Amino acid sequence: MEEFNVKNFLFSSSATVYGTPKYLPLDEKHPCIGDAITNPYDTIIAQSEWNIILLRYFNPVGAHKTGLIGENPIGKPNNLMSYIAQVAVGRLPYVSIFGTDYDTPDGTSVRDYIHVVHVAIGHIAAMKQFEMNCGLKIYNLGTGKECSRRAGNLATVYADPTLAAQELGWTAQRNLDEMCERRKS
């Protein structure tokens, strides 16, 4: 990056770096897997004055109305919405819901689903932070709303998107019902 004078770096990450939640909702200060990870970017930033933004997505779903970004219901499903889409287009006969033993209201795991268009809007909002020489910033991109279930997952994981709202002026604009409805069009 130094060779090409790249001073800004926006990295798309995942909420999975948090591992098993120690508290909810998850905010950017929550420890990552390994709990005591020291951040190698701190040294880089101090030495090179780089601006690095990490966006941690919580379960992106859906597609842009053009179909250019988002999930393709033809491939192997990798989340609940993909399975639902494949049932909707007739590629699968039904959706199996696994697990009823989690410590949640319905016994299934809880997630925070975010529409891919809002992830893209979050990227644009984050890139504006580069103008302020932001150093290292971490933002959770999620709705902060809880929804149930995917097999093999932790019982409950959802975002605290407060910092992204405060510093980026970014909030998710669709609830899960709207994400599903837009998926059909």
PDB file of C-alpha atoms in Angstrom:
ATOM      1  CA  MET A   1       0.000   0.000   0.000  1.00  0.00           C
ATOM      2  CA  GLU A   2       2.866   2.311   0.738  1.00  0.00           C
ATOM      3  CA  GLU A   3       4.375   1.725  -2.726  1.00  0.00           C
ATOM      4  CA  PHE A   4       1.187   3.025  -4.367  1.00  0.00           C
ATOM      5  CA  ASN A   5       0.547   5.762  -1.780  1.00  0.00           C
ATOM      6  CA  VAL A   6      -2.684   4.138  -0.573  1.00  0.00           C
ATOM      7  CA  LYS A   7      -3.649   5.899   2.639  1.00  0.00           C
ATOM      8  CA  ASN A   8      -7.287   4.825   3.007  1.00  0.00           C
ATOM      9  CA  PHE A   9      -8.414   1.230   3.479  1.00  0.00           C
ATOM     10  CA  LEU A  10     -11.997   0.084   4.013  1.00  0.00           C
ATOM     11  CA  PHE A  11     -12.260  -3.582   4.974  1.00  0.00           C
ATOM     12  CA  SER A  12     -15.473  -5.597   4.852  1.00  0.00           C
ATOM     13  CA  SER A  13     -15.462  -7.883   7.855  1.00  0.00           C
ATOM     14  CA  SER A  14     -18.058  -9.984   9.662  1.00  0.00           C
ATOM     15  CA  ALA A  15     -19.745 -10.063  13.029  1.00  0.00           C
ATOM     16  CA  THR A  16     -18.375 -13.589  13.464  1.00  0.00           C
ATOM     17  CA  VAL A  17     -15.122 -12.044  14.764  1.00  0.00           C
ATOM     18  CA  TYR A  18     -16.940 -11.437  18.053  1.00  0.00           C
ATOM     19  CA  GLY A  19     -17.401 -15.165  18.732  1.00  0.00           C
ATOM     20  CA  THR A  20     -19.759 -16.065  21.578  1.00  0.00           C
ATOM     21  CA  PRO A  21     -21.328 -12.828  22.851  1.00  0.00           C
ATOM     22  CA  LYS A  22     -20.322 -11.753  26.345  1.00  0.00           C
ATOM     23  CA  TYR A  23     -23.161  -9.182  26.271  1.00  0.00           C
ATOM     24  CA  LEU A  24     -25.875  -7.976  23.892  1.00  0.00           C
ATOM     25  CA  PRO A  25     -26.340  -6.089  21.746  1.00  0.00           C
ATOM     26  CA  LEU A  26     -22.811  -6.398  20.386  1.00  0.00           C
ATOM     27  CA  ASP A  27     -20.996  -3.076  20.084  1.00  0.00           C
ATOM     28  CA  GLU A  28     -17.613  -2.289  18.536  1.00  0.00           C
ATOM     29  CA  LYS A  29     -15.859  -2.553  21.920  1.00  0.00           C
ATOM     30  CA  HIS A  30     -16.876  -6.208  22.370  1.00  0.00           C
ATOM     31  CA  PRO A  31     -13.777  -8.449  22.472  1.00  0.00           C
ATOM     32  CA  CYS A  32     -13.052 -10.498  19.376  1.00  0.00           C
ATOM     33  CA  ILE A  33     -12.392 -14.240  19.278  1.00  0.00           C
ATOM     34  CA  GLY A  34      -9.404 -14.855  21.521  1.00  0.00           C
ATOM     35  CA  ASP A  35     -10.594 -12.053  23.840  1.00  0.00           C
ATOM     36  CA  ALA A  36      -7.215 -10.329  24.229  1.00  0.00           C
ATOM     37  CA  ILE A  37      -6.412  -9.744  20.562  1.00  0.00           C
ATOM     38  CA  THR A  38      -4.118  -6.765  20.164  1.00  0.00           C
ATOM     39  CA  ASN A  39      -4.722  -4.881  16.960  1.00  0.00           C
ATOM     40  CA  PRO A  40      -1.800  -4.901  14.499  1.00  0.00           C
ATOM     41  CA  TYR A  41      -3.323  -1.935  12.680  1.00  0.00           C
ATOM     42  CA  ASP A  42      -2.559   0.416  15.600  1.00  0.00           C
ATOM     43  CA  THR A  43       1.167   0.283  14.844  1.00  0.00           C
ATOM     44  CA  ILE A  44       0.601   0.670  11.109  1.00  0.00           C
ATOM     45  CA  ILE A  45      -1.615   3.690  11.623  1.00  0.00           C
ATOM     46  CA  ALA A  46       0.822   5.357  13.989  1.00  0.00           C
ATOM     47  CA  GLN A  47       3.732   4.833  11.582  1.00  0.00           C
ATOM     48  CA  SER A  48       2.017   5.455   8.265  1.00  0.00           C
ATOM     49  CA  GLU A  49      -0.967   7.636   9.146  1.00  0.00           C
ATOM     50  CA  TRP A  50      -3.263   5.269   7.289  1.00  0.00           C
ATOM     51  CA  ASN A  51      -7.012   5.461   7.589  1.00  0.00           C
ATOM     52  CA  ILE A  52      -8.534   2.022   8.049  1.00  0.00           C
ATOM     53  CA  ILE A  53     -12.234   1.299   8.464  1.00  0.00           C
ATOM     54  CA  LEU A  54     -13.573  -2.124   9.369  1.00  0.00           C
ATOM     55  CA  LEU A  55     -17.259  -2.728   8.656  1.00  0.00           C
ATOM     56  CA  ARG A  56     -18.637  -5.719  10.534  1.00  0.00           C
ATOM     57  CA  TYR A  57     -21.799  -6.991   8.847  1.00  0.00           C
ATOM     58  CA  PHE A  58     -24.548  -8.824  10.677  1.00  0.00           C
ATOM     59  CA  ASN A  59     -26.105 -11.398   8.271  1.00  0.00           C
ATOM     60  CA  PRO A  60     -26.490  -9.562   4.945  1.00  0.00           C
ATOM     61  CA  VAL A  61     -29.532 -10.724   2.951  1.00  0.00           C
ATOM     62  CA  GLY A  62     -31.562  -9.732  -0.077  1.00  0.00           C
ATOM     63  CA  ALA A  63     -30.628  -8.236  -3.405  1.00  0.00           C
ATOM     64  CA  HIS A  64     -30.717  -4.936  -5.229  1.00  0.00           C
ATOM     65  CA  LYS A  65     -33.803  -4.639  -7.426  1.00  0.00           C
ATOM     66  CA  THR A  66     -31.550  -4.933 -10.505  1.00  0.00           C
ATOM     67  CA  GLY A  67     -30.159  -8.231  -9.232  1.00  0.00           C
ATOM     68  CA  LEU A  68     -26.595  -6.909  -9.625  1.00  0.00           C
ATOM     69  CA  ILE A  69     -25.806  -7.134  -5.906  1.00  0.00           C
ATOM     70  CA  GLY A  70     -27.090  -9.705  -3.498  1.00  0.00           C
ATOM     71  CA  GLU A  71     -27.906 -13.354  -3.352  1.00  0.00           C
ATOM     72  CA  ASN A  72     -28.517 -15.623  -6.300  1.00  0.00           C
ATOM     73  CA  PRO A  73     -31.164 -18.236  -5.437  1.00  0.00           C
ATOM     74  CA  ILE A  74     -29.587 -20.657  -7.943  1.00  0.00           C
ATOM     75  CA  GLY A  75     -26.422 -21.440  -5.943  1.00  0.00           C
ATOM     76  CA  LYS A  76     -26.041 -23.475  -2.743  1.00  0.00           C
ATOM     77  CA  PRO A  77     -27.938 -21.687   0.043  1.00  0.00           C
ATOM     78  CA  ASN A  78     -25.706 -20.239   2.764  1.00  0.00           C
ATOM     79  CA  ASN A  79     -28.284 -18.568   5.007  1.00  0.00           C
ATOM     80  CA  LEU A  80     -31.967 -18.696   5.895  1.00  0.00           C
ATOM     81  CA  MET A  81     -32.989 -16.127   3.285  1.00  0.00           C
ATOM     82  CA  SER A  82     -31.249 -18.117   0.525  1.00  0.00           C
ATOM     83  CA  TYR A  83     -33.205 -21.221   1.534  1.00  0.00           C
ATOM     84  CA  ILE A  84     -36.462 -19.253   1.571  1.00  0.00           C
ATOM     85  CA  ALA A  85     -35.648 -17.838  -1.889  1.00  0.00           C
ATOM     86  CA  GLN A  86     -35.014 -21.318  -3.272  1.00  0.00           C
ATOM     87  CA  VAL A  87     -38.376 -22.500  -1.938  1.00  0.00           C
ATOM     88  CA  ALA A  88     -40.024 -19.400  -3.457  1.00  0.00           C
ATOM     89  CA  VAL A  89     -38.592 -20.156  -6.937  1.00  0.00           C
ATOM     90  CA  GLY A  90     -39.401 -23.867  -6.656  1.00  0.00           C
ATOM     91  CA  ARG A  91     -35.832 -25.203  -6.377  1.00  0.00           C
ATOM     92  CA  LEU A  92     -36.469 -26.640  -2.900  1.00  0.00           C
ATOM     93  CA  PRO A  93     -39.740 -28.113  -1.625  1.00  0.00           C
ATOM     94  CA  TYR A  94     -39.561 -26.622   1.894  1.00  0.00           C
ATOM     95  CA  VAL A  95     -37.370 -24.928   4.498  1.00  0.00           C
ATOM     96  CA  SER A  96     -36.305 -26.997   7.499  1.00  0.00           C
ATOM     97  CA  ILE A  97     -36.040 -25.144  10.788  1.00  0.00           C
ATOM     98  CA  PHE A  98     -33.585 -26.847  13.130  1.00  0.00           C
ATOM     99  CA  GLY A  99     -33.179 -26.519  16.876  1.00  0.00           C
ATOM    100  CA  THR A 100     -35.588 -25.682  19.632  1.00  0.00           C
ATOM    101  CA  ASP A 101     -33.243 -25.795  22.595  1.00  0.00           C
ATOM    102  CA  TYR A 102     -31.796 -22.262  22.674  1.00  0.00           C
ATOM    103  CA  ASP A 103     -32.463 -19.915  25.576  1.00  0.00           C
ATOM    104  CA  THR A 104     -34.680 -17.675  23.422  1.00  0.00           C
ATOM    105  CA  PRO A 105     -38.454 -17.029  23.342  1.00  0.00           C
ATOM    106  CA  ASP A 106     -39.127 -19.660  20.645  1.00  0.00           C
ATOM    107  CA  GLY A 107     -36.118 -21.895  21.352  1.00  0.00           C
ATOM    108  CA  THR A 108     -34.420 -21.049  18.042  1.00  0.00           C
ATOM    109  CA  SER A 109     -31.320 -18.897  17.519  1.00  0.00           C
ATOM    110  CA  VAL A 110     -31.628 -15.132  17.074  1.00  0.00           C
ATOM    111  CA  ARG A 111     -29.879 -13.048  14.399  1.00  0.00           C
ATOM    112  CA  ASP A 112     -29.741  -9.505  13.053  1.00  0.00           C
ATOM    113  CA  TYR A 113     -30.429  -9.438   9.283  1.00  0.00           C
ATOM    114  CA  ILE A 114     -29.263  -6.448   7.226  1.00  0.00           C
ATOM    115  CA  HIS A 115     -30.245  -5.789   3.602  1.00  0.00           C
ATOM    116  CA  VAL A 116     -27.348  -5.755   1.104  1.00  0.00           C
ATOM    117  CA  VAL A 117     -28.382  -2.340  -0.206  1.00  0.00           C
ATOM    118  CA  HIS A 118     -27.950  -0.917   3.308  1.00  0.00           C
ATOM    119  CA  VAL A 119     -24.529  -2.567   3.504  1.00  0.00           C
ATOM    120  CA  ALA A 120     -23.607  -0.731   0.279  1.00  0.00           C
ATOM    121  CA  ILE A 121     -24.956   2.552   1.695  1.00  0.00           C
ATOM    122  CA  GLY A 122     -22.910   1.885   4.852  1.00  0.00           C
ATOM    123  CA  HIS A 123     -19.794   1.611   2.670  1.00  0.00           C
ATOM    124  CA  ILE A 124     -20.468   5.015   1.127  1.00  0.00           C
ATOM    125  CA  ALA A 125     -21.073   6.581   4.545  1.00  0.00           C
ATOM    126  CA  ALA A 126     -17.874   5.009   5.909  1.00  0.00           C
ATOM    127  CA  MET A 127     -15.754   6.243   3.006  1.00  0.00           C
ATOM    128  CA  LYS A 128     -16.674   9.829   3.934  1.00  0.00           C
ATOM    129  CA  GLN A 129     -14.795   9.278   7.226  1.00  0.00           C
ATOM    130  CA  PHE A 130     -11.529   9.128   5.260  1.00  0.00           C
ATOM    131  CA  GLU A 131     -11.812  12.885   4.653  1.00  0.00           C
ATOM    132  CA  MET A 132     -11.448  13.412   8.418  1.00  0.00           C
ATOM    133  CA  ASN A 133      -8.250  11.325   8.756  1.00  0.00           C
ATOM    134  CA  CYS A 134     -10.135   8.906  10.955  1.00  0.00           C
ATOM    135  CA  GLY A 135      -7.249   6.531  11.785  1.00  0.00           C
ATOM    136  CA  LEU A 136      -8.682   3.124  12.701  1.00  0.00           C
ATOM    137  CA  LYS A 137     -12.480   2.949  12.961  1.00  0.00           C
ATOM    138  CA  ILE A 138     -14.730  -0.075  13.435  1.00  0.00           C
ATOM    139  CA  TYR A 139     -18.455  -0.001  12.709  1.00  0.00           C
ATOM    140  CA  ASN A 140     -21.169  -2.631  13.104  1.00  0.00           C
ATOM    141  CA  LEU A 141     -23.611  -2.704  10.193  1.00  0.00           C
ATOM    142  CA  GLY A 142     -26.834  -4.225  11.458  1.00  0.00           C
ATOM    143  CA  THR A 143     -30.387  -3.234  12.297  1.00  0.00           C
ATOM    144  CA  GLY A 144     -30.140  -3.821  16.034  1.00  0.00           C
ATOM    145  CA  LYS A 145     -33.281  -5.974  15.695  1.00  0.00           C
ATOM    146  CA  GLU A 146     -33.493  -9.649  16.678  1.00  0.00           C
ATOM    147  CA  CYS A 147     -34.879 -12.365  14.352  1.00  0.00           C
ATOM    148  CA  SER A 148     -34.867 -16.192  14.676  1.00  0.00           C
ATOM    149  CA  ARG A 149     -33.028 -19.049  13.288  1.00  0.00           C
ATOM    150  CA  ARG A 150     -30.345 -20.978  11.436  1.00  0.00           C
ATOM    151  CA  ALA A 151     -28.970 -24.417  12.272  1.00  0.00           C
ATOM    152  CA  GLY A 152     -25.637 -24.619  14.097  1.00  0.00           C
ATOM    153  CA  ASN A 153     -25.520 -20.974  15.145  1.00  0.00           C
ATOM    154  CA  LEU A 154     -24.965 -19.294  18.478  1.00  0.00           C
ATOM    155  CA  ALA A 155     -28.244 -18.687  20.299  1.00  0.00           C
ATOM    156  CA  THR A 156     -28.334 -14.889  20.004  1.00  0.00           C
ATOM    157  CA  VAL A 157     -26.292 -12.376  17.998  1.00  0.00           C
ATOM    158  CA  TYR A 158     -27.435  -8.898  17.016  1.00  0.00           C
ATOM    159  CA  ALA A 159     -25.778  -5.527  16.432  1.00  0.00           C
ATOM    160  CA  ASP A 160     -25.495  -2.354  18.388  1.00  0.00           C
ATOM    161  CA  PRO A 161     -25.335  -0.013  15.352  1.00  0.00           C
ATOM    162  CA  THR A 162     -25.268   3.158  17.498  1.00  0.00           C
ATOM    163  CA  LEU A 163     -21.708   4.197  16.561  1.00  0.00           C
ATOM    164  CA  ALA A 164     -22.424   3.900  12.815  1.00  0.00           C
ATOM    165  CA  ALA A 165     -25.562   6.024  13.315  1.00  0.00           C
ATOM    166  CA  GLN A 166     -23.698   8.659  15.341  1.00  0.00           C
ATOM    167  CA  GLU A 167     -20.524   8.957  13.267  1.00  0.00           C
ATOM    168  CA  LEU A 168     -21.621   7.890   9.778  1.00  0.00           C
ATOM    169  CA  GLY A 169     -25.228   9.066   9.871  1.00  0.00           C
ATOM    170  CA  TRP A 170     -26.069   5.529   8.718  1.00  0.00           C
ATOM    171  CA  THR A 171     -28.975   3.365   9.808  1.00  0.00           C
ATOM    172  CA  ALA A 172     -30.609   0.333   8.234  1.00  0.00           C
ATOM    173  CA  GLN A 173     -33.906   1.345   6.659  1.00  0.00           C
ATOM    174  CA  ARG A 174     -35.712  -1.996   6.199  1.00  0.00           C
ATOM    175  CA  ASN A 175     -37.048  -4.494   8.696  1.00  0.00           C
ATOM    176  CA  LEU A 176     -36.985  -8.224   7.971  1.00  0.00           C
ATOM    177  CA  ASP A 177     -40.525  -8.227   6.536  1.00  0.00           C
ATOM    178  CA  GLU A 178     -39.536  -5.495   4.052  1.00  0.00           C
ATOM    179  CA  MET A 179     -36.330  -7.352   3.129  1.00  0.00           C
ATOM    180  CA  CYS A 180     -38.387 -10.442   2.299  1.00  0.00           C
ATOM    181  CA  GLU A 181     -40.983  -8.439   0.373  1.00  0.00           C
ATOM    182  CA  ARG A 182     -38.360  -6.653  -1.740  1.00  0.00           C
ATOM    183  CA  ARG A 183     -36.705  -9.981  -2.454  1.00  0.00           C
ATOM    184  CA  LYS A 184     -39.763 -10.988  -4.500  1.00  0.00           C
ATOM    185  CA  SER A 185     -39.557  -7.968  -6.832  1.00  0.00           C
TER     186      SER A 185
END
